mmCIF file of C-alpha atoms in Angstrom:
data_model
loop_
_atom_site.group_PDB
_atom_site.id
_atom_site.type_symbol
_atom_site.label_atom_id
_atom_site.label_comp_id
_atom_site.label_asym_id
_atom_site.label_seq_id
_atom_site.Cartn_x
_atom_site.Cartn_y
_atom_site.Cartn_z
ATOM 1 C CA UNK A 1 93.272 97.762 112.773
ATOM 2 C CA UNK A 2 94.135 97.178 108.854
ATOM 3 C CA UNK A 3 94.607 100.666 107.957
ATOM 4 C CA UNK A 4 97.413 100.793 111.155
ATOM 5 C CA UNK A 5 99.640 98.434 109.134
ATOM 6 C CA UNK A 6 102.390 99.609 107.263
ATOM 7 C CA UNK A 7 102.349 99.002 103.922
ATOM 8 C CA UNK A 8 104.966 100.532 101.877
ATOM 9 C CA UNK A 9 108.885 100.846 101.405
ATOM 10 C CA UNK A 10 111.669 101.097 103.772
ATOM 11 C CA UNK A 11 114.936 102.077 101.594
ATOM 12 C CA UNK A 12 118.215 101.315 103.330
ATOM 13 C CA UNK A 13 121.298 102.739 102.859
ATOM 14 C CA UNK A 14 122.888 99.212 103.026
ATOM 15 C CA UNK A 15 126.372 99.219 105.097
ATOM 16 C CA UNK A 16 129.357 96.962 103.812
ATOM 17 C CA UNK A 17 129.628 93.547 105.109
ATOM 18 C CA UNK A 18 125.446 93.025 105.587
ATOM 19 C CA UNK A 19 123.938 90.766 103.591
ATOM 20 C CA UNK A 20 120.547 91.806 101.830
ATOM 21 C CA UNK A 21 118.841 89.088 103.737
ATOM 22 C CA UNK A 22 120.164 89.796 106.848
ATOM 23 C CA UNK A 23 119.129 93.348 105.905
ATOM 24 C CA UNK A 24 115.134 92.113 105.431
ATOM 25 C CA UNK A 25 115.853 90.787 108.704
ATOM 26 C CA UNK A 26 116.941 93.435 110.425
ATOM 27 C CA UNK A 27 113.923 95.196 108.924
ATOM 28 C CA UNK A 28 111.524 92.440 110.658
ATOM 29 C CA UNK A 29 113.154 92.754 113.904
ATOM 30 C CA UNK A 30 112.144 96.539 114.310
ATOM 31 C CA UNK A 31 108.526 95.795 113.109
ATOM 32 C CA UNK A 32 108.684 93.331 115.982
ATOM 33 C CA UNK A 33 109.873 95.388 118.381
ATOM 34 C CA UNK A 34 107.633 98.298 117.712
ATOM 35 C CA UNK A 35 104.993 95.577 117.642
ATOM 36 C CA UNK A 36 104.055 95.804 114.244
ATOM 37 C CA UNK A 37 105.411 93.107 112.320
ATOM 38 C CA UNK A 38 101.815 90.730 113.727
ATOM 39 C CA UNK A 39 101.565 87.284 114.485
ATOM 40 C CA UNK A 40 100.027 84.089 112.210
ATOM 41 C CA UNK A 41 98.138 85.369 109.308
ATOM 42 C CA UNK A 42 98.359 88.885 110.282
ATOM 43 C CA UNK A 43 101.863 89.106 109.657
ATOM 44 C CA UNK A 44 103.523 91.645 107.482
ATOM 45 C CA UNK A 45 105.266 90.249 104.757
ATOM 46 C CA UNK A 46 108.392 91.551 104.167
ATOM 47 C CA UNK A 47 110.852 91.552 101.121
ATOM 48 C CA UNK A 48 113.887 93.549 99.066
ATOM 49 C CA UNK A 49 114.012 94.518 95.547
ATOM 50 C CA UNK A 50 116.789 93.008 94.182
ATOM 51 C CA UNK A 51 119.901 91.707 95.754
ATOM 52 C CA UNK A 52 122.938 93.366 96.876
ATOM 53 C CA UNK A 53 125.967 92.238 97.850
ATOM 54 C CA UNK A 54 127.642 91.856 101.537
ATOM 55 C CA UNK A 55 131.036 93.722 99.416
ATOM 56 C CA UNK A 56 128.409 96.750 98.027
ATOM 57 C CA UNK A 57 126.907 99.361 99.925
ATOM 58 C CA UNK A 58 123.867 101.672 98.778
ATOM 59 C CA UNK A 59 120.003 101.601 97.999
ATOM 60 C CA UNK A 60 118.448 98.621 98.741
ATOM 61 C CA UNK A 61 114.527 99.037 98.837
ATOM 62 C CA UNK A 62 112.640 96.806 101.059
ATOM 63 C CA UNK A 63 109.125 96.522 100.921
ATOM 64 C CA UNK A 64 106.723 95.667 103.509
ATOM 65 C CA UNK A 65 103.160 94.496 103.568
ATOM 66 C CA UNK A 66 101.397 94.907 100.287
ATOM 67 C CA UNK A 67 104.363 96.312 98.499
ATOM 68 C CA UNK A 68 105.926 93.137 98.597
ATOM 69 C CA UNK A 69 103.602 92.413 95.839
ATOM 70 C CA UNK A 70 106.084 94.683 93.590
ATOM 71 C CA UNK A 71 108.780 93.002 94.525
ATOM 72 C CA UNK A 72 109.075 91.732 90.812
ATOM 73 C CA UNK A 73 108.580 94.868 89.562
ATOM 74 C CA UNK A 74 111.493 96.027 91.019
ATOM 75 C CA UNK A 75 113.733 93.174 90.484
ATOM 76 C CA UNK A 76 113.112 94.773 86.677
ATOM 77 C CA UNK A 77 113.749 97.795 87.397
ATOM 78 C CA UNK A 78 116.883 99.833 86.005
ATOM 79 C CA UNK A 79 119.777 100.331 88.983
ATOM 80 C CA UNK A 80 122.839 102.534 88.852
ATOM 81 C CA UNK A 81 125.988 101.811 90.219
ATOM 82 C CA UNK A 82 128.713 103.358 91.222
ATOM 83 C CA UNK A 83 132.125 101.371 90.799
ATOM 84 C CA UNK A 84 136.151 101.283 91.200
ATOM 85 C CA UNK A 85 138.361 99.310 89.234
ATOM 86 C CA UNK A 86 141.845 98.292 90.472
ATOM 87 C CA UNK A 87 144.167 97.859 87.604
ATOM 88 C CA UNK A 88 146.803 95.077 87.512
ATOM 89 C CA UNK A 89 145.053 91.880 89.250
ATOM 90 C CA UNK A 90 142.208 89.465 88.708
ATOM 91 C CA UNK A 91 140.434 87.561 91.382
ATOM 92 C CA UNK A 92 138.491 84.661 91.584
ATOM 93 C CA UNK A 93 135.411 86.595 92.686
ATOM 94 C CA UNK A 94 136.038 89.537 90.545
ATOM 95 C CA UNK A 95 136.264 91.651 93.935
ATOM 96 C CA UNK A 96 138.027 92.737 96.675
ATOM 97 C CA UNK A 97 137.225 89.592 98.515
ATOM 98 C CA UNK A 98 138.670 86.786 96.424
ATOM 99 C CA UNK A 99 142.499 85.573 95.738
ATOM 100 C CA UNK A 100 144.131 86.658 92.809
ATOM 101 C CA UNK A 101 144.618 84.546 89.979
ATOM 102 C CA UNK A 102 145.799 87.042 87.435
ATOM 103 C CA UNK A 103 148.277 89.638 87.318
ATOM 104 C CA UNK A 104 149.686 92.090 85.061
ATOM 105 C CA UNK A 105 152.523 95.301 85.210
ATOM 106 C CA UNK A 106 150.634 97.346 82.460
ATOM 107 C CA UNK A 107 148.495 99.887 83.767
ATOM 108 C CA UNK A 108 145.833 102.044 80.815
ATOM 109 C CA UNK A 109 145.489 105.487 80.460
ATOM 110 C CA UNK A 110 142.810 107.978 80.669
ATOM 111 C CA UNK A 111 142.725 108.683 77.394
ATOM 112 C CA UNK A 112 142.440 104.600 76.487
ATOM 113 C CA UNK A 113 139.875 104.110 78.886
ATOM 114 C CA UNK A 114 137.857 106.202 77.186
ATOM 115 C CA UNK A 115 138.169 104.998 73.805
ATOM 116 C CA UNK A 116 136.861 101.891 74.925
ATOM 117 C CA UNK A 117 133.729 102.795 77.469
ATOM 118 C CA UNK A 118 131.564 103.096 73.821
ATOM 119 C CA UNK A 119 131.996 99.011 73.469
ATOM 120 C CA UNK A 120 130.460 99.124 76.568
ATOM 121 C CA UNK A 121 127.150 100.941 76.432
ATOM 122 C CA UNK A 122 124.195 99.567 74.664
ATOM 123 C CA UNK A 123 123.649 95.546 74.150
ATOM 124 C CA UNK A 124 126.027 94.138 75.138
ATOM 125 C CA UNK A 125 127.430 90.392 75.885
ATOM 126 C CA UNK A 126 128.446 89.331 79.143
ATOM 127 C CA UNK A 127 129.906 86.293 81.044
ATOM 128 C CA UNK A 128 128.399 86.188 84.879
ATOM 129 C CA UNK A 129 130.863 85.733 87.873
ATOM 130 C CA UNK A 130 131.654 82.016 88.646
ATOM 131 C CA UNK A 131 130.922 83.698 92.188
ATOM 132 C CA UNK A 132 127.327 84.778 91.505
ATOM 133 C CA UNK A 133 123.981 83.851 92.713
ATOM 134 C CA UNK A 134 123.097 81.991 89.084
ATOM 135 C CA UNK A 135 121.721 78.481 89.487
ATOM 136 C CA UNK A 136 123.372 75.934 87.723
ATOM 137 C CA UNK A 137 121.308 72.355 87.315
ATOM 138 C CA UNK A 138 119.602 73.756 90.138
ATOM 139 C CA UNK A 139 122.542 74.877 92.291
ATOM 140 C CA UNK A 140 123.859 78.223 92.804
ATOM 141 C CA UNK A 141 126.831 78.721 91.234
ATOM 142 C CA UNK A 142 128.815 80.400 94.301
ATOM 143 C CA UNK A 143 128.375 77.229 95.647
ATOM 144 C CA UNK A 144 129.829 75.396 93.002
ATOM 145 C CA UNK A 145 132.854 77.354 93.138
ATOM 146 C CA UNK A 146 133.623 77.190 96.503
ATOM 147 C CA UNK A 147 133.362 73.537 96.419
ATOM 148 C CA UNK A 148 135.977 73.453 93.974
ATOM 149 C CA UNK A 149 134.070 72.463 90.645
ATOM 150 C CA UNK A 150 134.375 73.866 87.249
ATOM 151 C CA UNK A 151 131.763 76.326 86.790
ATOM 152 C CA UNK A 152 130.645 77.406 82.516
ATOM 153 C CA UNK A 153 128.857 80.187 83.045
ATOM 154 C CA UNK A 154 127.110 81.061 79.996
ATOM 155 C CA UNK A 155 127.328 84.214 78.006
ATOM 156 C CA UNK A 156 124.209 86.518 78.792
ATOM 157 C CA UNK A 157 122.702 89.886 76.565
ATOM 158 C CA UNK A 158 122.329 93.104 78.911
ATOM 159 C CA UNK A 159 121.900 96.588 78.515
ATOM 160 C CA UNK A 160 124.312 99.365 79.744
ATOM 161 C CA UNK A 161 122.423 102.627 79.080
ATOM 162 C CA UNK A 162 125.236 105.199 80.362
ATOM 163 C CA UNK A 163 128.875 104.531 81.859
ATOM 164 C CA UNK A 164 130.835 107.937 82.139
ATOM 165 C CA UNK A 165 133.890 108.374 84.848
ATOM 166 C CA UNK A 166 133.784 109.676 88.092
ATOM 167 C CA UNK A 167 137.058 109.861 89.501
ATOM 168 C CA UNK A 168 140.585 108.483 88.808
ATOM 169 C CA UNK A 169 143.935 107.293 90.893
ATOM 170 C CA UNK A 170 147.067 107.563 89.252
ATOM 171 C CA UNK A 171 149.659 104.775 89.549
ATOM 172 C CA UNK A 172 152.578 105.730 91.585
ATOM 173 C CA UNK A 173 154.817 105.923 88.557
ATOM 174 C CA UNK A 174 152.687 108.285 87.100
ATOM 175 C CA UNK A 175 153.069 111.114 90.167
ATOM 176 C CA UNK A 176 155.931 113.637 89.549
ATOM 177 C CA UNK A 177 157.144 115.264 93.073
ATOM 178 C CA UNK A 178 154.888 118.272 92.296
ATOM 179 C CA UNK A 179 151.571 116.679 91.751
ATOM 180 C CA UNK A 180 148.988 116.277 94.726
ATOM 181 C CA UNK A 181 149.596 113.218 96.650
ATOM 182 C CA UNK A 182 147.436 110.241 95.893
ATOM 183 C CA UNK A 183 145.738 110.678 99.081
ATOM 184 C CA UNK A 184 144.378 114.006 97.701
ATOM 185 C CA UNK A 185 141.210 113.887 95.271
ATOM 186 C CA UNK A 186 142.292 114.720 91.793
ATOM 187 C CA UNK A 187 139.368 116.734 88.968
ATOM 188 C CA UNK A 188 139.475 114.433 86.062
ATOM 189 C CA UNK A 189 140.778 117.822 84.125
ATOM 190 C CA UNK A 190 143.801 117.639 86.207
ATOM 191 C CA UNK A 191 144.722 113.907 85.199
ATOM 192 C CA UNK A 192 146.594 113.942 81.492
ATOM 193 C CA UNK A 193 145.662 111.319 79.044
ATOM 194 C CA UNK A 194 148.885 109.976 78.720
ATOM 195 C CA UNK A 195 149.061 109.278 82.340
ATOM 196 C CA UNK A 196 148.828 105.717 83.773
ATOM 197 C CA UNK A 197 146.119 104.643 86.225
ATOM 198 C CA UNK A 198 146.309 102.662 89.039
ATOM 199 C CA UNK A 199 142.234 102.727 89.528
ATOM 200 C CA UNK A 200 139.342 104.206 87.882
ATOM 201 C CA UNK A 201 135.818 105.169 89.392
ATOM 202 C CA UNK A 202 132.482 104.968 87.333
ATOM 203 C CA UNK A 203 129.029 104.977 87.281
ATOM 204 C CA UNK A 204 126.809 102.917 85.307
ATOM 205 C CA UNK A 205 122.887 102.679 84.404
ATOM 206 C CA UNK A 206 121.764 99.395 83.631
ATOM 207 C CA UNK A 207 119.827 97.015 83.012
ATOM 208 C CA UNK A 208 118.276 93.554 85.303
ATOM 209 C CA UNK A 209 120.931 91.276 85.153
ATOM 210 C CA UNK A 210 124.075 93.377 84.455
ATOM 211 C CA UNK A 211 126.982 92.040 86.880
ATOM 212 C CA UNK A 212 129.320 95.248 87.773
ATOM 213 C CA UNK A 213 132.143 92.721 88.387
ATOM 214 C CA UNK A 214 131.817 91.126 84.861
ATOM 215 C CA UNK A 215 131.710 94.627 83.224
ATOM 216 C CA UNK A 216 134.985 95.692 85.392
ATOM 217 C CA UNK A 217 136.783 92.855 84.164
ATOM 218 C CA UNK A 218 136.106 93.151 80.047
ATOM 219 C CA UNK A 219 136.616 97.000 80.668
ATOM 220 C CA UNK A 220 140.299 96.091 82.068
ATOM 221 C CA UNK A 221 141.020 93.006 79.460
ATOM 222 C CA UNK A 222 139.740 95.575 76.663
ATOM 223 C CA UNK A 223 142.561 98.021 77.728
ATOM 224 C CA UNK A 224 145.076 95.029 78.061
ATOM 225 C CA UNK A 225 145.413 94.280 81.605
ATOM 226 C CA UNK A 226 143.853 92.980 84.702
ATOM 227 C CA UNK A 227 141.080 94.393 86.907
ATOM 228 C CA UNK A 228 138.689 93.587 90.152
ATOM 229 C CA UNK A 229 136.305 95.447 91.548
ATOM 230 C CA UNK A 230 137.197 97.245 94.657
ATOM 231 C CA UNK A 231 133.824 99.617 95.460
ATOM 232 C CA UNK A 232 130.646 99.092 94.908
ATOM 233 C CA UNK A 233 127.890 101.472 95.574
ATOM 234 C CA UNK A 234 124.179 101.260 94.186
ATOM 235 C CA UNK A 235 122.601 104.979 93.973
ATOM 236 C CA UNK A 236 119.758 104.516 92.438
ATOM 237 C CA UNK A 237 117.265 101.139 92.417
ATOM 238 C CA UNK A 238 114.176 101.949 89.977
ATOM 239 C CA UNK A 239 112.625 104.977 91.624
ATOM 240 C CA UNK A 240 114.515 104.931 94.532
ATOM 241 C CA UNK A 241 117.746 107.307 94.946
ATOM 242 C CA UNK A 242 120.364 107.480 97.788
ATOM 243 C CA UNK A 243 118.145 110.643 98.793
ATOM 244 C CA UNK A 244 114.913 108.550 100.303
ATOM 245 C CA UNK A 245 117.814 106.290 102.008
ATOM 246 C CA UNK A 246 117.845 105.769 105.315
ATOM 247 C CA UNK A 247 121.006 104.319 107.597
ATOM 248 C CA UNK A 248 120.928 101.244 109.741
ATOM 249 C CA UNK A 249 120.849 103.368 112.698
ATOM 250 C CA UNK A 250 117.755 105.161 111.753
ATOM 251 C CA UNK A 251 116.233 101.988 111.209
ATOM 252 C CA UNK A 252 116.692 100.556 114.387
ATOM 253 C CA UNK A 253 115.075 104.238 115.700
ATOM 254 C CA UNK A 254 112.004 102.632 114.738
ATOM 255 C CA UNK A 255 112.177 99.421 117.566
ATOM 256 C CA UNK A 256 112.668 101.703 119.583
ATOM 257 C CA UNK A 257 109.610 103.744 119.560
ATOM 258 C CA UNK A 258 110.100 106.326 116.475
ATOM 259 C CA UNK A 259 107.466 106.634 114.187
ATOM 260 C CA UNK A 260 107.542 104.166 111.026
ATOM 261 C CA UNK A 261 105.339 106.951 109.163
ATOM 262 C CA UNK A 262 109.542 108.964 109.243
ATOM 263 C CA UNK A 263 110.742 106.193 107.361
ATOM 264 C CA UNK A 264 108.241 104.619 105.398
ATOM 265 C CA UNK A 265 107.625 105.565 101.606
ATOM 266 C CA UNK A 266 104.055 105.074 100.254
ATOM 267 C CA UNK A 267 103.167 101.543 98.673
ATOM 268 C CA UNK A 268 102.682 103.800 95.469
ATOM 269 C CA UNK A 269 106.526 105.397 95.606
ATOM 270 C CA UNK A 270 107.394 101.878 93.674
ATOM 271 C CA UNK A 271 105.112 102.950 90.846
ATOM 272 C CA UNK A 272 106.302 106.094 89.910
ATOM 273 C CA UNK A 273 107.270 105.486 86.302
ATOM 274 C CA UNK A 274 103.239 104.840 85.118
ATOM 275 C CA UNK A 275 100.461 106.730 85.596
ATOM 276 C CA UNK A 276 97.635 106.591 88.491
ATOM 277 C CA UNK A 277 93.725 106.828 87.940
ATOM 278 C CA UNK A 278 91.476 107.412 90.376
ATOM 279 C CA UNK A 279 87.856 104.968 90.054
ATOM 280 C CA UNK A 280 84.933 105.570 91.578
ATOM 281 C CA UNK A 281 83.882 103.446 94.537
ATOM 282 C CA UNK A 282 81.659 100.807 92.269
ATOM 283 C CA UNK A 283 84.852 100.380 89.719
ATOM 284 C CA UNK A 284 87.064 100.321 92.671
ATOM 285 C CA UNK A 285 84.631 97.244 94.504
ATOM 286 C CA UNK A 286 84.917 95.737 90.825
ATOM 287 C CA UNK A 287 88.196 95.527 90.625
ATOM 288 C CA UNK A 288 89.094 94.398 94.236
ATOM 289 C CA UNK A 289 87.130 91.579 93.314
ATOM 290 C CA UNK A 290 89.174 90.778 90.014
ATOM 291 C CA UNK A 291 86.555 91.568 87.595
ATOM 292 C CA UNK A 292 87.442 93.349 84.464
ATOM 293 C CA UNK A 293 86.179 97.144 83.476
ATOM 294 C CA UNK A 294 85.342 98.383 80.508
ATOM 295 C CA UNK A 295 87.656 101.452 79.749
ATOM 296 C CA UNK A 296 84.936 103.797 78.179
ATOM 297 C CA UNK A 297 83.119 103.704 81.839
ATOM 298 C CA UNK A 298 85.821 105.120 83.424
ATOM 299 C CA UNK A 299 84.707 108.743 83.871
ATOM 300 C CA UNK A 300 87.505 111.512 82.328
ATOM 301 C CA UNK A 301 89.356 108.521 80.716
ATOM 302 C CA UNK A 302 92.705 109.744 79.466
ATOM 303 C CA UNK A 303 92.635 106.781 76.985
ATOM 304 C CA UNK A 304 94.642 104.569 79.423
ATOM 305 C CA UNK A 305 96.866 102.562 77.485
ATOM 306 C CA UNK A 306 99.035 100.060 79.189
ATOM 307 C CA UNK A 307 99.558 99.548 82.824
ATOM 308 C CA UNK A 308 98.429 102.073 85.840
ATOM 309 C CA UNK A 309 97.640 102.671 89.407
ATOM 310 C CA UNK A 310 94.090 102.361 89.983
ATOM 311 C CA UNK A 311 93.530 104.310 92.784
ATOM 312 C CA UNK A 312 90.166 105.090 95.470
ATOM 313 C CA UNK A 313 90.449 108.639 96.477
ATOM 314 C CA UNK A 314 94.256 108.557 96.256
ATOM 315 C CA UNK A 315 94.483 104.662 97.673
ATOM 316 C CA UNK A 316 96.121 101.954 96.016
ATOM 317 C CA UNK A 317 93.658 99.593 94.408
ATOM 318 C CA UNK A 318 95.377 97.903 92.315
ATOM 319 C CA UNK A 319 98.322 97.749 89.612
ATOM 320 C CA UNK A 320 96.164 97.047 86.201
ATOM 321 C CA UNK A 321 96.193 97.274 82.708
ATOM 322 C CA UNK A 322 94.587 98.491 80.070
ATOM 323 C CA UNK A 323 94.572 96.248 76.814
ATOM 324 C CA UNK A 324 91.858 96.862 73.868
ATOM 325 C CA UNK A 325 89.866 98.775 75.841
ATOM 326 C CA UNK A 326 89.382 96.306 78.755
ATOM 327 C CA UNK A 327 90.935 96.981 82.083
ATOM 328 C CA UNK A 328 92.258 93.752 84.165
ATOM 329 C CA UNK A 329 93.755 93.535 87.449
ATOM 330 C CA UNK A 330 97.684 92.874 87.579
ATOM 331 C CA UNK A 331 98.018 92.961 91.624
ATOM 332 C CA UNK A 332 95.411 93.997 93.633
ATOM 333 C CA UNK A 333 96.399 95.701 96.773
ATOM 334 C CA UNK A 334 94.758 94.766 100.212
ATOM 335 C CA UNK A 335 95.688 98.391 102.327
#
C-alpha cells in the first residue's frame, strides 16, 4: 500500500483571512476524509513552505508525505510578491489591520517613486515588523506587541532582486473632471509624473527573510511620507507560480471523492532548480541505505557537481550531493 500514498505538493491559492496553519489543516482534513491521511505511524506528514499571512493571499505550497522533507528547502527559496502601498498613514502592524500611528498630507509622485525603487533593489538593510513572527528571548515578537511591551527589532541584510510597478491610484486632488474615475484602471503611461498618488502597486523578487511591510514603509519614508500595506499577494514561492495553484474549493473536491492525483504535484516539482540523475538499482540500494558513492561509478556521469536528484527509473531517491568526487545523501526519500 506504500506506493498508494501521496507524496508530493498541494499548492493553494491561499484566500484572505486563513491562516497558513489553518491552511495545513484544512489540507489534513481532506486526506482524512478521502481516507488517506493514515493512522499512528502510517500517517502522512504534512507541512507548508514558508508562512503567509491571514492579511495576504496567493501561493502557498504545502507538502505532504515525503516532500515535507523539503520543507527547508523551500523556506529558502526566492518568493515574489505582489504589493499596494497606501500613501499618507502608518500603522502599528504596517498593514491594513493595525491602528494608525502616523499620518501625513504629502502624497509622492510617479516620477519620485521611481527615483527611489534603485535604493531598494540589491542588499539591502531592513528593520522587521514589531508585528512579525521573529522570536525575541524566545518569544515571538507579535506577542510582545500585543501585550504592550517595547519591542527592538534589530536591523536585518536581505536581498531584493527586482521591484518594478504594476499599477497606480491617483489621489483625489490629482483627478481633473476629464480623467477616468478612480474606480477605472489607469496604464501607468496614462499617469503623469508630476501627478500625486494616493497608492502604488508593485511586485517584488526576493529573498528568505524580506518583510513586504518593512520594504512598504522605507519606500514611503524615502519619498517623505507615510505608508501601510494594503494588498498582499504572493505569485510565485520557489518553483511554484499562481499557475499550479489550486482554490480552497478545489481542495475540499478532494474529501469528497476527487482524485488527489488532479491536484497533487510530484515530490520532485520542489526540485526543479538542480539537476536529476538516474542510478542504477545497486547505487540506488546504496544510497537508500546512506552510504556514500563514488562519482566515477556512476555510469554517463555528467561530472555532477553540487547537489541533485538521484533518481531510480524516474523515482525520487534521494536529494544528494556531489563534493570531491564523493556522492552523500542530503534527504533520502521513502516513496
Amino acid at each position: 500500500m506504500e506506493s498508494l500514498k501521496p507524496h508530493g505538493w498541494i499548492i493553494l491559492d491561499k484566500p484572505l483571512e486563513l491562516g497558513s496553519t489553518q491552511a495545513v489543516g484544512a489540507v489534513k482534513r481532506n486526506l482524512r476524509e478521502a481516507g488517506l491521511l493514515g493512522k499512528g505511524k502510517d500517517k502522512l506528514k504534512v507541512g507548508h513552505g514558508g508562512t503567509l499571512d491571514p492579511l495576504a493571499t496567493g501561493v502557498l505550497p504545502i507538502a505532504i508525505g515525503e516532500a515535507t522533507k523539503l520543507c527547508g528547502r523551500m523556506l529558502d527559496a526566492t518568493k515574489v510578491y505582489e504589493f499596494t502601498i497606501a500613501f499618507g498613514s502608518e500603522t502599528d502592524t504596517l498593514d491594513a489591520e493595525g491602528e494608525v500611528t502616523e499620518t501625513s498630507e504629502h502624497r509622492p509622485t510617479l516620477a519620485e517613486v521611481d527615483a527611489v525603487l534603485p535604493q531598494f533593489t540589491g542588499e539591502i538593510e531592513q528593520i522587521p515588523p514589531r508585528y512579525s513572527a521573529l522570536k525575541i528571548d524566545g518569544q515571538r515578537a507579535y506577542d510582545l506587541a500585543r501585550a504592550g511591551e517595547e519591542v527592538e527589532m534589530k536591523m536585518r541584510r536581505v536581498k531584493v532582486f527586482s521591484l518594478s510597478v504594476c499599477h497606480a491610484e491617483l489621489a483625489p486632488a490629482s483627478v481633473s473632471p476629464q480623467a477616468p474615475s478612480r474606480d477605472e484602471k489607469r496604464t501607468l503611461k496614462e499617469v503623469q509624473g508630476d501627478e500625486k498618488l494616493q497608492s502604488l502597486t508593485l511586485r517584488a523578487e526576493v529573498s528568505k527573510g524580506t518583510y513586504i511591510r518593512s520594504l512598504a514603509r522605507d519606500i514611503a519614508g524615502e519619498v517623505g511620507t507615510y505608508g501601510h500595506v494594503t494588498m498582499l499577494r504572493r505569485t510565485k514561492a520557489g518553483p511554484f507560480a499562481l499557475k499550479d495553484a489550486i482554490s480552497l474549493d478545489k481542495l475540499n473536491e478532494i474529501g469528497k471523492g476527487a482524485d488527489i492525483k488532479d491536484y497533487l504535484l510530484p515530490l520532485e516539482a520542489g526540485l526543479d532548480d538542480i539537476p536529476a540523475f538516474d542510478l542504477t538499482p545497486d547505487q540506488a540500494r546504496l544510497l537508500r541505505q546512506g552510504q556514500r558513492l563514488d562519482e566515477r561509478d556512476l555510469i554517463g556521469n555528467p561530472a555532477i557537481n553540487g547537489t541533485f536528484l538521484a533518481t531510480e527509473e524516474g523515482s525520487p531517491v534521494a536529494l544528494a550531493e556531489s563534493v570531491d568526487g564523493i556522492v552523500k545523501v542530503i534527504r533520502g526519500f521513502n516513496v
